[in-house]
Amino acid sequence: MLEVRGLRAEVNGVEILKGVDLSVGAGETHAIMGPNGSGKSTLAFALAGRPGYEVTGGEALFDGEDLLALPPEERARKGLFLSFQHPVEIPGVRMDRFLRAGYNETRKSKGEAELDPLQFDRLIRGKAKSFRMDPALIKRSVNEGFSGGEKKRNEALQMAALEPRLRILDEIDSGLDVDALREIAEGVAEMSGPDTATILVTHYERILAYLEPTHVHVLMDGRVARSGGRELAREVEERGYDRLTAGAGV
Amino acid sequence: MSASANSATAWAEQFHAFERNGAAGAPQWLANLRRSAFGAFERAGFPTARRGNEPWKYTNVRPIAESVFTIAEPNAEASVDLAPYELPCPRVHRLTFVDGRYAAHLSTEPASEAELRSGALWRGGDGPVVGRLADAVEYRVPLAQERLGSLASAEDDAFTALNTAFLRDGAFVHVPAGAVVPEPIHLLFIATGRSAAATHPRALISADADSSATVLMSFESLDGGAYFTNAVTEAIVGPGANLRLCALQRESAGAFHIASTRIRQARGSRVSSVVVDLGGRLSRREISAALEEPGAEVSLCGLYYGDGERHMDNRAFVDHAAPEATSSEIYKGVLDGASRGVFCGGALARPGAQKTVARQTNKTLLLSPGAEADSQPKLEIFADDVSCTHGSAVGQPDADALFYLKSRGIGADAALALLARGFMSEVIAAIEDGAVRQRVEDAVAARLGGGA
Ligand SMILES: Nc1ncnc2c1ncn2[C@@H]1O[C@H](COP(=O)(O)OP(=O)(O)OP(=O)(O)O)[C@@H](O)[C@H]1O
Ligand SMILES: [Mg+2]
């Protein structure tokens, strides 16, 4: 589904990604771990098309198509979703109106019928319920004054509404209490299938109990330093990154 | 002869024709009011945008001064469909004017001849009097003579003078003491949009002691000519009364819209005004409130959206003439294309106006590098125990917010429209009446896009 080869990216003229390789197939879940500042969010943003994250080399193909040539909204409409590590607060823009706009534009791009406000309201209330999200939040400004956990729940809700195929979840588990973590992770697992793929950026092993990874990668200094299976995550948890790389003889 | 001299001659000819025709048969007081107003217009002439003429520094009305506008004749061809202008609520008091002329079939509760004759109609009762100014004059309603021109003086500026000189019809709204009107009062002014046509709509609003009402004035147009709307509103607000005013301006892209609203407030009264400028080639809107007794409270809010070459000038002024009165001004503009938005917020705290609280905010969201914003605060403080603040800010759409919206599949234009509407939402939220607020929200959505 996603082929990333030798991806290099700069932020403010500083090279952060120094040649990332990643191959994600349908039905797979890839956990990406790595120390703070190693470039995990930068990779996520570069794939989602955030302005200011300048790709200086390499390529990224989504279903064989050049992802990097598309503006962010078209990447989203094609089924790429980024759950933000730090969701953005947008004063005055109501959640339901915002999400309906994204939902309908995505439908329109596929030649599908748009939902009117009432139909969408029904849809979004159903999704909010399954994520145990307070329906009052849907009428509030996007993320404004949401607690850390509510923001993450909101990211999951948006994902549930947009039904993307490639889900990049940047630390969706940080800032969540244990119950919220389980609910959200189970929700994501439920929305997974043979046609979807997940890139799960995380610092903690706990979420992997719910979202069984098929692959685990450790990103260090802008490169994939090690790849492996579930056991690599346990090794990270036990030994930390310093000893991990030392052990790998890097 | 210069173009404006030409136009001055044309105005004079027109006024004399009006005196002989449309204005004939008026009571003496009104004839005098008109004549002295036209005199004031002839003496002052149209204002010029020049240095030293502070109120008109940013707005050039030469395109108006140099054109010849004539009082709009009834437009027999135009058929008006009310549906797009109706408020989403079951009950409303509506008075509709098409090209400045009363349209009974588009108004609610048109009064019969017999009712007009009876004094009872004009006294109101539990409900408001929502009638034609022309009727109030013809049937010698004392309030009309007493209050018309009491706040808006022809000496103020050329436009108020012209409006008064050509005063023929408009709205007469009287909310009797203690009356609480739950349904909105809608004054609907529709221009059929013929070029060179002028209308001078006038509204006289009296909200007596402890009354409560919402008045929406909307300015709509059917077509895109270079016509001229010149509106004047006077609102006299009694002790303890609560008056919510809203103006929704959706003139055509070629139109000139000049509007002036003067408010006088008694002890403990509350006025909330929200003005919304979405149309016109040039709009200039002045609103002022005189807080003449202690405990009065006024909130003046506005929003304006410009694209293309539109020019919007908003002025809000509060005269704190008594102690313990509170005022706030919040104006927000969204400017696209090569449009220009001007805001001048003013407050005067007269000697003795202790415990005055006056706040002013003006924020502009620039959507294009070609747009221009001017903001000018004017605080004059002659009392020592006051709290006055003002702030103005000009900014661009937040890049992080834009990316967040796009990352959900929202296209660039729709994302900008959503952000712009979010930016304006604080002002829209100040509209208390749900139906009026919904109407404004829909109008803003229709103008800016970004979905319902
Ligand atoms: N807008 C920016 N301006 C300057 N430097 C930036 C910017 N964004 C990212 N960086 C730098 O890029 C590096 C990688 O940041 P990134 O956010 O990708 O790390 P991360 O692996 O996600 O870290 P964390 O685990 O703390 O979330 C950091 O050194 C960071 O300071
Ligand atoms: Mg990060």
XYZ file of C-alpha atoms and ligand atoms in Angstrom:
734
model
C 0.000 0.000 0.000
C 2.772 2.421 0.995
C 6.334 2.295 -0.309
C 8.769 4.796 1.174
C 12.259 4.729 -0.248
C 15.224 6.841 0.830
C 12.986 9.644 2.058
C 14.829 12.775 3.058
C 13.139 15.816 4.507
C 14.152 19.191 5.893
C 12.476 21.478 8.359
C 13.654 25.079 8.402
C 16.678 24.095 6.344
C 17.732 21.365 8.790
C 17.723 17.828 7.505
C 15.620 15.666 9.841
C 14.849 12.583 7.741
C 18.027 11.170 6.317
C 16.812 8.389 4.103
C 13.847 6.468 5.484
C 12.774 3.154 3.983
C 9.422 1.676 4.873
C 7.174 -0.759 3.106
C 3.648 -1.189 4.428
C 1.260 -3.711 2.932
C -2.504 -4.013 3.278
C -3.569 -5.695 6.498
C -0.301 -4.827 8.263
C 0.366 -2.825 11.405
C 3.777 -1.158 11.678
C 4.856 0.203 15.028
C 7.431 2.968 14.860
C 9.383 3.661 17.988
C 12.362 5.857 18.609
C 13.768 8.459 20.963
C 12.378 11.979 21.216
C 13.436 14.104 18.296
C 14.397 11.145 16.129
C 12.003 12.241 13.366
C 8.871 10.131 13.882
C 6.445 13.051 13.659
C 8.458 14.541 10.841
C 7.988 11.328 8.882
C 4.261 11.418 9.588
C 3.981 15.065 8.514
C 6.065 14.535 5.395
C 3.726 11.709 4.378
C 0.627 13.804 5.125
C 2.017 16.814 3.259
C 2.448 19.444 5.918
C 3.830 22.702 4.485
C 7.341 23.455 5.724
C 8.328 19.803 5.699
C 10.332 19.872 2.561
C 11.110 16.573 0.942
C 14.599 16.771 -0.517
C 15.041 13.226 -1.699
C 13.555 9.777 -2.066
C 9.994 8.835 -2.829
C 6.729 7.723 -1.310
C 4.204 5.727 -3.308
C 0.636 5.194 -2.144
C -1.002 2.419 -4.129
C 1.753 2.972 -6.651
C 0.954 6.662 -7.023
C 3.399 9.440 -6.174
C 2.072 10.610 -2.835
C 4.476 13.524 -2.560
C 3.057 15.194 -5.671
C -0.384 15.568 -4.105
C -1.635 18.409 -1.912
C -2.553 17.269 1.616
C -6.310 17.312 1.030
C -5.968 14.923 -1.899
C -3.808 12.554 0.107
C -6.576 12.538 2.693
C -9.282 11.944 0.101
C -7.321 9.008 -1.238
C -7.499 7.412 2.168
C -4.493 8.596 4.144
C -5.241 9.731 7.670
C -2.924 11.327 10.182
C -3.844 11.292 13.829
C -1.915 14.270 15.181
C 0.400 13.982 18.156
C -0.764 17.487 19.025
C -4.241 18.075 17.566
C -4.797 21.702 16.551
C -7.315 23.937 18.316
C -9.437 25.959 15.899
C -11.548 28.578 17.656
C -14.981 29.252 16.193
C -15.023 26.278 13.803
C -17.553 23.770 15.000
C -16.468 20.124 15.125
C -19.446 18.721 13.237
C -19.277 21.346 10.496
C -15.554 20.782 10.050
C -15.801 17.027 9.912
C -18.823 17.089 7.613
C -16.860 19.281 5.189
C -14.008 16.766 5.113
C -16.366 13.826 4.896
C -18.392 15.294 2.040
C -15.391 16.463 0.057
C -13.951 12.978 0.333
C -17.233 11.444 -0.817
C -17.515 13.934 -3.650
C -14.016 13.084 -4.880
C -15.122 9.466 -5.155
C -18.316 10.388 -6.944
C -20.429 9.422 -3.938
C -23.445 11.303 -2.645
C -22.869 13.872 0.081
C -24.680 13.740 3.408
C -26.874 16.619 4.528
C -26.392 18.021 8.034
C -29.077 15.781 9.540
C -27.747 12.575 8.007
C -24.227 13.458 9.032
C -25.365 14.268 12.535
C -26.796 10.789 12.861
C -23.591 9.225 11.576
C -21.304 11.203 13.833
C -23.423 10.654 16.930
C -23.240 6.934 16.347
C -19.463 7.053 16.019
C -19.100 9.284 19.078
C -21.110 6.791 21.082
C -18.942 3.879 20.073
C -15.864 5.869 21.184
C -17.619 6.947 24.381
C -17.104 10.539 23.427
C -19.348 13.168 24.970
C -21.698 14.198 22.121
C -21.576 17.796 23.403
C -18.007 17.959 22.116
C -19.296 17.621 18.550
C -20.964 21.020 18.806
C -17.910 22.723 20.237
C -15.053 24.407 18.431
C -12.500 21.957 17.049
C -10.312 20.798 19.964
C -10.702 24.135 21.718
C -10.400 23.582 25.430
C -10.530 19.791 24.984
C -8.518 17.859 27.547
C -5.507 15.908 26.318
C -7.487 12.686 26.367
C -10.513 14.271 24.677
C -8.304 15.485 21.873
C -7.018 11.970 21.253
C -10.512 10.554 21.375
C -11.473 13.211 18.859
C -8.702 12.093 16.511
C -10.043 8.552 16.731
C -13.570 9.803 16.091
C -12.452 11.637 12.956
C -10.716 8.520 11.763
C -13.854 6.502 12.381
C -15.911 8.982 10.348
C -13.510 9.243 7.407
C -12.774 5.499 7.220
C -9.256 5.833 5.810
C -7.251 2.903 4.487
C -3.831 4.040 5.639
C -3.868 5.275 9.210
C -0.830 7.047 10.600
C -1.374 7.344 14.328
C 1.201 9.637 15.899
C 1.226 8.846 19.622
C -2.493 8.357 19.833
C -1.794 6.601 23.131
C -0.004 9.412 24.940
C -2.016 11.332 27.488
C -4.711 8.667 27.737
C -5.834 6.988 30.925
C -5.773 3.183 30.909
C -9.455 2.785 30.076
C -9.361 5.374 27.322
C -6.287 3.713 25.859
C -8.048 0.368 25.746
C -11.240 1.845 24.251
C -9.447 3.745 21.544
C -7.082 0.917 20.691
C -9.947 -1.553 20.508
C -11.861 0.901 18.349
C -8.944 1.172 15.939
C -8.569 -2.614 15.922
C -12.244 -2.956 15.057
C -11.823 -0.618 12.106
C -8.884 -2.660 10.830
C -9.173 -5.272 8.161
C -7.418 -6.839 5.233
C -7.789 -3.576 3.236
C -6.418 -1.194 5.841
C -2.927 -0.584 7.111
C -1.683 1.168 10.228
C 1.492 3.016 11.088
C 1.549 3.357 14.826
C 4.012 5.811 16.305
C 4.387 5.073 20.002
C 6.674 5.187 22.978
C 4.909 2.454 24.889
C 4.515 -1.230 24.522
C 1.092 -1.221 26.142
C -0.931 -0.240 23.063
C 0.639 -3.073 21.089
C -1.294 -5.523 23.243
C -4.453 -4.287 21.520
C -3.024 -3.507 18.111
C -0.810 -6.467 17.435
C 2.014 -5.129 15.186
C 3.192 -7.185 12.270
C 6.363 -5.082 12.106
C 8.295 -2.917 14.547
C 10.811 -0.257 13.493
C 13.132 1.873 15.523
C 13.783 5.287 14.055
C 16.996 6.964 15.156
C 18.440 10.174 13.870
C 16.252 10.245 10.808
C 16.789 6.656 9.722
C 15.248 3.285 10.416
C 17.947 1.883 12.671
C 16.350 -1.495 13.270
C 13.333 -3.427 12.136
C 11.845 -6.568 13.520
C 8.733 -8.143 14.924
C 6.857 -7.703 18.162
C 9.880 -8.832 20.182
C 11.788 -5.693 19.134
C 9.256 -3.563 21.003
C 9.844 -5.607 24.157
C 13.544 -5.181 23.745
C 13.126 -1.416 23.492
C 10.991 -1.400 26.600
C 13.549 -3.416 28.550
C 16.835 -1.992 27.362
C 16.145 1.547 26.136
C 17.431 3.010 22.889
C 21.058 3.564 23.887
C 21.709 -0.049 24.769
C 19.528 -1.237 21.924
C 21.722 0.339 19.280
C 24.870 -0.612 21.141
C 23.660 -4.198 21.158
C 22.976 -4.004 17.447
C 26.518 -2.912 16.956
C 25.569 0.305 15.175
C -19.081 72.517 -14.739
C -17.477 69.748 -12.692
C -19.145 66.419 -12.289
C -20.029 67.082 -8.680
C -21.432 70.529 -9.476
C -23.560 68.812 -12.072
C -24.736 66.390 -9.487
C -25.454 69.184 -6.972
C -27.717 70.864 -9.513
C -29.418 67.562 -10.141
C -30.033 67.028 -6.423
C -31.519 70.541 -6.139
C -33.838 70.014 -9.096
C -34.842 66.725 -7.658
C -35.552 68.166 -4.255
C -37.777 70.884 -5.662
C -39.652 68.341 -7.748
C -40.030 66.172 -4.659
C -41.410 69.094 -2.645
C -44.046 69.706 -5.326
C -44.880 66.036 -5.789
C -44.109 63.144 -3.448
C -43.662 65.417 -0.461
C -46.724 67.555 -1.082
C -49.423 67.445 1.571
C -46.965 66.807 4.374
C -47.564 68.502 7.713
C -45.687 71.740 8.130
C -43.204 70.333 10.645
C -42.070 67.707 8.173
C -41.912 70.155 5.288
C -39.688 72.359 7.455
C -37.534 69.427 8.528
C -36.960 68.439 4.916
C -36.280 71.951 3.713
C -33.767 72.741 6.407
C -32.109 69.370 5.820
C -31.702 70.102 2.151
C -30.286 73.484 3.062
C -27.718 71.733 5.245
C -26.831 69.413 2.375
C -26.364 72.320 -0.016
C -24.145 74.165 2.439
C -21.949 71.198 3.344
C -21.876 69.195 0.131
C -20.554 65.671 0.045
C -17.565 65.041 2.278
C -14.180 64.699 0.653
C -11.495 62.209 1.548
C -8.711 64.548 2.419
C -6.214 65.047 5.175
C -7.712 66.871 8.121
C -11.186 65.567 7.444
C -10.771 62.757 9.960
C -14.144 61.005 9.633
C -13.727 60.697 5.880
C -9.980 60.226 5.707
C -10.188 56.662 4.407
C -13.385 56.696 2.410
C -13.768 58.454 -0.860
C -17.388 59.096 -1.785
C -16.605 60.840 -5.043
C -18.245 58.059 -7.058
C -21.467 59.000 -5.247
C -20.908 62.756 -5.380
C -20.200 62.713 -9.085
C -23.111 60.528 -10.101
C -26.671 61.528 -10.549
C -28.984 59.351 -8.506
C -32.689 59.817 -8.651
C -35.380 58.624 -6.298
C -36.219 55.098 -7.339
C -39.469 54.894 -9.279
C -41.711 51.899 -8.624
C -40.327 48.977 -10.575
C -43.340 47.289 -12.115
C -41.322 44.522 -13.759
C -39.689 43.303 -10.608
C -41.370 40.416 -8.924
C -40.098 39.661 -5.492
C -39.936 36.225 -3.967
C -39.888 36.561 -0.228
C -38.609 33.060 0.502
C -34.862 33.788 0.470
C -35.257 36.625 2.965
C -37.630 35.063 5.423
C -36.534 34.396 8.959
C -36.575 30.765 10.100
C -39.179 31.233 12.803
C -42.944 30.789 12.953
C -43.825 34.339 13.933
C -42.372 37.618 12.815
C -43.482 41.228 12.414
C -42.306 42.134 8.956
C -42.367 45.383 7.069
C -41.085 45.203 3.508
C -40.013 48.021 1.232
C -39.139 47.494 -2.395
C -37.037 50.335 -3.798
C -38.060 52.377 -0.791
C -41.778 51.809 -1.286
C -43.925 49.917 1.154
C -44.994 46.491 -0.158
C -48.148 45.457 1.686
C -48.256 42.004 0.124
C -44.753 41.239 1.423
C -45.443 42.532 4.898
C -47.194 40.908 7.826
C -50.285 42.463 9.344
C -50.843 45.330 6.892
C -53.204 47.763 8.614
C -56.564 48.714 7.140
C -57.596 52.310 6.620
C -59.962 52.109 9.576
C -57.269 50.689 11.838
C -54.853 53.377 10.791
C -57.433 55.993 11.679
C -58.049 54.542 15.107
C -55.709 55.723 17.799
C -55.674 52.233 19.319
C -53.427 50.870 16.587
C -50.759 53.433 17.285
C -50.880 52.918 21.030
C -49.897 49.276 20.730
C -50.722 47.524 23.963
C -49.040 44.255 24.849
C -47.498 44.083 21.412
C -45.395 46.429 19.350
C -46.486 48.945 16.750
C -44.738 48.035 13.537
C -45.988 50.418 10.912
C -45.108 52.723 8.090
C -43.472 55.980 8.940
C -45.586 57.596 6.205
C -48.736 56.435 7.998
C -47.474 57.610 11.367
C -46.930 61.026 9.828
C -50.227 61.098 7.948
C -52.265 60.026 10.952
C -50.485 62.520 13.152
C -48.945 60.079 15.610
C -47.332 62.405 18.171
C -44.249 60.227 18.613
C -43.359 60.656 14.952
C -43.271 64.423 15.117
C -41.585 64.423 18.506
C -38.799 62.030 17.665
C -38.111 62.092 13.958
C -34.837 63.931 13.516
C -34.280 64.202 17.257
C -31.122 62.077 17.130
C -29.978 62.169 13.516
C -29.261 65.734 12.615
C -28.974 67.011 9.076
C -25.974 68.960 10.327
C -24.143 65.680 11.033
C -23.248 64.961 7.457
C -24.449 65.229 3.887
C -25.931 61.750 3.832
C -28.131 62.199 6.880
C -29.157 65.551 5.389
C -30.132 63.924 2.091
C -32.017 61.155 3.828
C -33.977 63.712 5.820
C -34.610 65.966 2.844
C -36.045 63.060 0.856
C -37.751 61.426 3.805
C -40.950 59.864 2.578
C -41.388 56.447 4.120
C -39.731 53.868 6.268
C -40.411 52.042 9.477
C -42.092 53.275 12.595
C -41.502 50.855 15.440
C -42.852 51.524 18.890
C -42.502 49.031 21.704
C -44.753 50.286 24.501
C -43.634 50.340 28.106
C -43.317 46.894 29.615
C -44.022 45.063 26.357
C -41.821 42.042 25.787
C -41.812 41.050 22.124
C -40.600 37.487 21.689
C -40.723 37.372 17.885
C -38.293 39.395 15.790
C -39.328 42.600 14.064
C -37.979 42.425 10.543
C -37.527 45.549 8.460
C -36.738 44.323 4.980
C -35.431 46.709 2.349
C -35.157 45.210 -1.107
C -33.520 47.029 -3.976
C -34.525 45.851 -7.416
C -31.068 46.995 -8.400
C -31.585 49.480 -11.210
C -28.589 51.681 -11.774
C -28.719 55.314 -10.644
C -31.707 54.691 -8.397
C -31.540 56.093 -4.885
C -33.515 55.153 -1.801
C -33.391 56.918 1.531
C -34.902 54.448 3.990
C -35.617 55.773 7.427
C -36.431 53.946 10.620
C -37.657 55.381 13.874
C -37.529 52.940 16.758
C -38.860 53.703 20.211
C -38.418 51.137 22.944
C -40.176 52.470 26.003
C -39.406 51.722 29.637
C -38.734 48.073 30.515
C -39.694 46.835 27.072
C -37.778 44.209 25.148
C -37.539 43.620 21.404
C -35.324 42.486 18.534
C -35.212 44.465 15.299
C -33.475 43.143 12.210
C -32.942 45.474 9.274
C -31.913 43.645 6.170
C -30.830 45.173 2.910
C -31.175 42.843 -0.036
C -30.974 43.266 -3.767
C -32.403 41.498 -6.774
C -29.934 42.741 -9.327
C -26.530 44.230 -9.693
C -26.830 47.870 -10.720
C -24.893 50.843 -9.356
C -27.703 52.031 -7.112
C -27.504 53.934 -3.867
C -29.017 53.114 -0.491
C -28.834 55.867 2.076
C -30.349 54.696 5.350
C -30.839 56.494 8.638
C -32.096 54.923 11.846
C -32.951 56.549 15.133
C -33.533 54.471 18.251
C -34.762 55.953 21.493
C -34.401 53.499 24.334
C -36.255 54.119 27.593
C -35.242 53.248 31.152
C -34.669 49.555 31.722
C -35.497 48.685 28.119
C -33.619 46.002 26.235
C -33.245 46.488 22.490
C -31.393 44.102 20.196
C -30.560 45.546 16.788
C -29.126 43.736 13.825
C -28.345 45.003 10.344
C -27.634 42.570 7.529
C -26.297 44.255 4.413
C -26.292 42.186 1.226
C -26.442 44.856 -1.455
C -25.329 44.009 -4.965
C -21.672 44.218 -5.928
C -22.168 47.533 -7.732
C -24.148 49.287 -5.012
C -23.311 52.106 -2.631
C -24.575 51.643 0.889
C -24.420 54.423 3.430
C -26.050 53.919 6.788
C -26.178 55.878 9.960
C -27.733 54.732 13.226
C -28.142 56.922 16.274
C -29.153 55.545 19.627
C -30.097 57.316 22.822
C -30.261 55.319 26.023
C -31.872 56.068 29.359
C -31.074 54.726 32.819
C -30.345 51.012 33.075
C -31.192 50.307 29.453
C -29.373 47.751 27.351
C -28.701 47.812 23.628
C -26.935 45.166 21.640
C -26.200 45.878 18.005
C -24.655 43.558 15.457
C -23.990 44.851 11.956
C -23.018 42.587 9.104
C -21.680 43.922 5.821
C -21.452 41.341 3.080
C -22.287 43.300 -0.064
C -21.954 46.576 -1.897
C -19.111 48.177 -3.774
C -18.737 50.770 -1.089
C -20.316 50.654 2.321
C -20.039 53.113 5.103
C -21.789 52.433 8.357
C -21.856 54.687 11.337
C -23.415 53.814 14.628
C -23.387 55.874 17.763
C -24.943 55.511 21.162
C -25.432 58.249 23.713
C -25.540 56.800 27.223
C -27.315 59.657 28.885
C -28.164 58.171 32.253
C -26.366 55.933 34.761
C -26.282 52.194 34.342
C -26.840 52.117 30.598
C -25.081 49.361 28.699
C -24.335 49.091 25.017
C -22.598 46.486 22.922
C -21.754 47.402 19.343
C -20.496 44.512 17.257
C -19.830 44.210 13.591
C -18.401 42.009 10.934
C -17.514 42.726 7.379
C -16.315 40.628 4.496
C -14.677 42.094 1.435
C -13.404 40.683 -1.790
C -12.608 42.191 -5.170
C -12.279 45.947 -4.835
C -14.876 46.394 -2.131
C -14.476 49.145 0.374
C -16.081 48.899 3.804
C -15.920 51.607 6.410
C -17.372 51.034 9.850
C -17.516 53.544 12.639
C -18.785 52.981 16.135
C -18.965 55.677 18.727
C -20.203 55.734 22.316
C -20.837 58.906 24.257
C -20.590 58.200 27.978
C -22.507 61.182 29.274
C -23.410 59.637 32.631
C -21.563 57.573 35.249
C -21.593 53.807 35.620
C -22.302 53.030 32.010
C -20.644 50.256 30.063
C -19.828 49.973 26.391
C -18.053 47.479 24.248
C -17.222 47.513 20.575
C -16.111 44.360 18.794
C -15.632 44.565 15.041
C -14.123 41.847 12.926
C -13.254 41.992 9.260
C -12.249 39.367 6.741
C -10.553 40.886 3.729
C -9.815 39.102 0.495
C -8.762 40.244 -2.975
C -7.925 43.931 -3.107
C -10.630 44.928 -0.659
C -10.212 47.504 2.038
C -11.713 47.523 5.502
C -11.735 50.531 7.764
C -12.773 50.623 11.378
C -12.885 53.621 13.624
C -13.983 52.916 17.167
C -14.560 55.810 19.478
C -15.579 56.465 23.029
C -16.004 59.703 24.878
C -16.163 59.820 28.679
C -17.521 63.201 29.593
C -16.580 64.959 32.831
C -18.427 63.236 35.640
C -18.845 59.954 33.759
C -17.132 58.065 36.591
C -16.981 54.264 36.609
C -17.191 54.254 32.855
C -16.178 50.960 31.295
C -15.425 51.167 27.585
C -13.802 48.428 25.542
C -12.930 48.347 21.876
C -11.566 45.556 19.767
C -10.947 45.416 16.049
C -9.535 42.309 14.435
C -8.871 41.688 10.802
C -8.133 38.473 9.011
C -6.293 39.126 5.760
C -6.849 36.431 3.170
C -4.847 38.113 0.460
C -1.735 40.274 0.342
C -3.640 42.793 -1.782
C -6.205 43.542 0.903
C -5.789 46.428 3.284
C -7.016 47.150 6.791
C -7.108 50.450 8.637
C -7.977 50.688 12.288
C -8.278 53.885 14.199
C -9.166 54.094 17.872
C -10.406 57.364 19.277
C -10.658 57.644 23.036
C -11.453 60.929 24.704
C -11.472 60.683 28.466
C -12.510 63.574 30.681
C -13.296 61.600 33.837
C -10.660 60.046 36.093
C -12.279 56.880 37.398
C -12.709 55.000 34.157
C -11.582 51.759 32.580
C -11.019 52.079 28.862
C -9.203 49.618 26.662
C -8.735 49.179 22.998
C -6.912 46.704 20.868
C -6.528 46.021 17.218
C -4.861 43.192 15.385
C -4.348 42.167 11.806
C -3.411 38.594 11.045
C -3.311 35.851 8.475
C -4.978 32.452 8.576
C -3.239 30.106 10.975
C -1.028 27.713 8.983
C -1.388 24.843 11.476
C -5.161 25.141 11.458
C -5.209 25.212 7.657
C -3.123 22.061 7.462
C -5.292 20.334 10.043
C -8.399 21.076 7.952
C -6.741 19.954 4.731
C -5.504 16.762 6.353
C -9.189 15.820 6.694
C -9.813 16.198 2.986
C -11.006 19.798 2.998
C -9.841 21.763 -0.031
C -7.897 25.006 0.235
C -10.812 27.360 -0.504
C -13.246 25.610 1.791
C -10.612 25.462 4.530
C -10.058 29.216 4.309
C -13.803 29.823 4.329
C -14.204 27.673 7.432
C -11.425 29.532 9.213
C -12.883 32.891 8.186
C -16.292 31.887 9.474
C -14.725 30.628 12.673
C -13.035 33.987 13.047
C -16.379 35.744 12.655
C -18.288 33.419 14.946
C -17.679 35.505 18.058
C -19.640 38.375 16.522
C -22.422 36.163 15.184
C -22.775 34.614 18.636
C -23.582 38.080 19.986
C -26.933 37.929 18.164
C -29.334 36.786 20.842
C -32.385 35.945 18.741
C -31.991 32.428 17.346
C -33.777 33.042 14.038
C -31.867 36.241 13.307
C -28.613 34.524 14.208
C -29.429 31.625 11.900
C -30.287 34.022 9.078
C -26.959 35.813 9.479
C -25.077 32.521 9.709
C -26.687 31.338 6.474
C -25.939 34.629 4.754
C -22.301 34.461 5.820
C -22.060 30.827 4.695
C -23.612 31.692 1.331
C -21.154 34.537 0.860
C -17.993 32.811 2.043
C -18.697 29.193 1.143
C -17.402 26.282 3.188
C -20.709 24.431 3.496
C -23.886 24.960 5.467
N 9.009 23.275 12.801
C 10.231 22.884 13.214
N 11.207 23.785 13.355
C 12.430 23.417 13.761
N 12.761 22.162 14.086
C 11.805 21.238 14.000
C 10.503 21.531 13.560
N 9.779 20.403 13.570
C 10.611 19.443 13.984
N 11.833 19.924 14.249
C 12.987 19.167 14.769
O 13.053 17.957 14.094
C 13.493 16.938 14.970
C 12.536 15.779 14.885
O 11.297 16.143 15.433
P 10.062 15.177 15.473
O 8.912 15.961 15.973
O 9.907 14.516 14.169
O 10.520 14.122 16.569
P 9.735 12.884 17.163
O 10.538 11.706 16.845
O 8.341 12.878 16.752
O 9.857 13.201 18.726
P 8.818 12.944 19.933
O 9.026 11.540 20.342
O 9.319 13.878 20.991
O 7.465 13.256 19.440
C 13.584 17.558 16.345
O 14.938 17.836 16.634
C 12.789 18.802 16.221
O 13.262 19.802 17.080
Mg 6.561 13.196 17.665
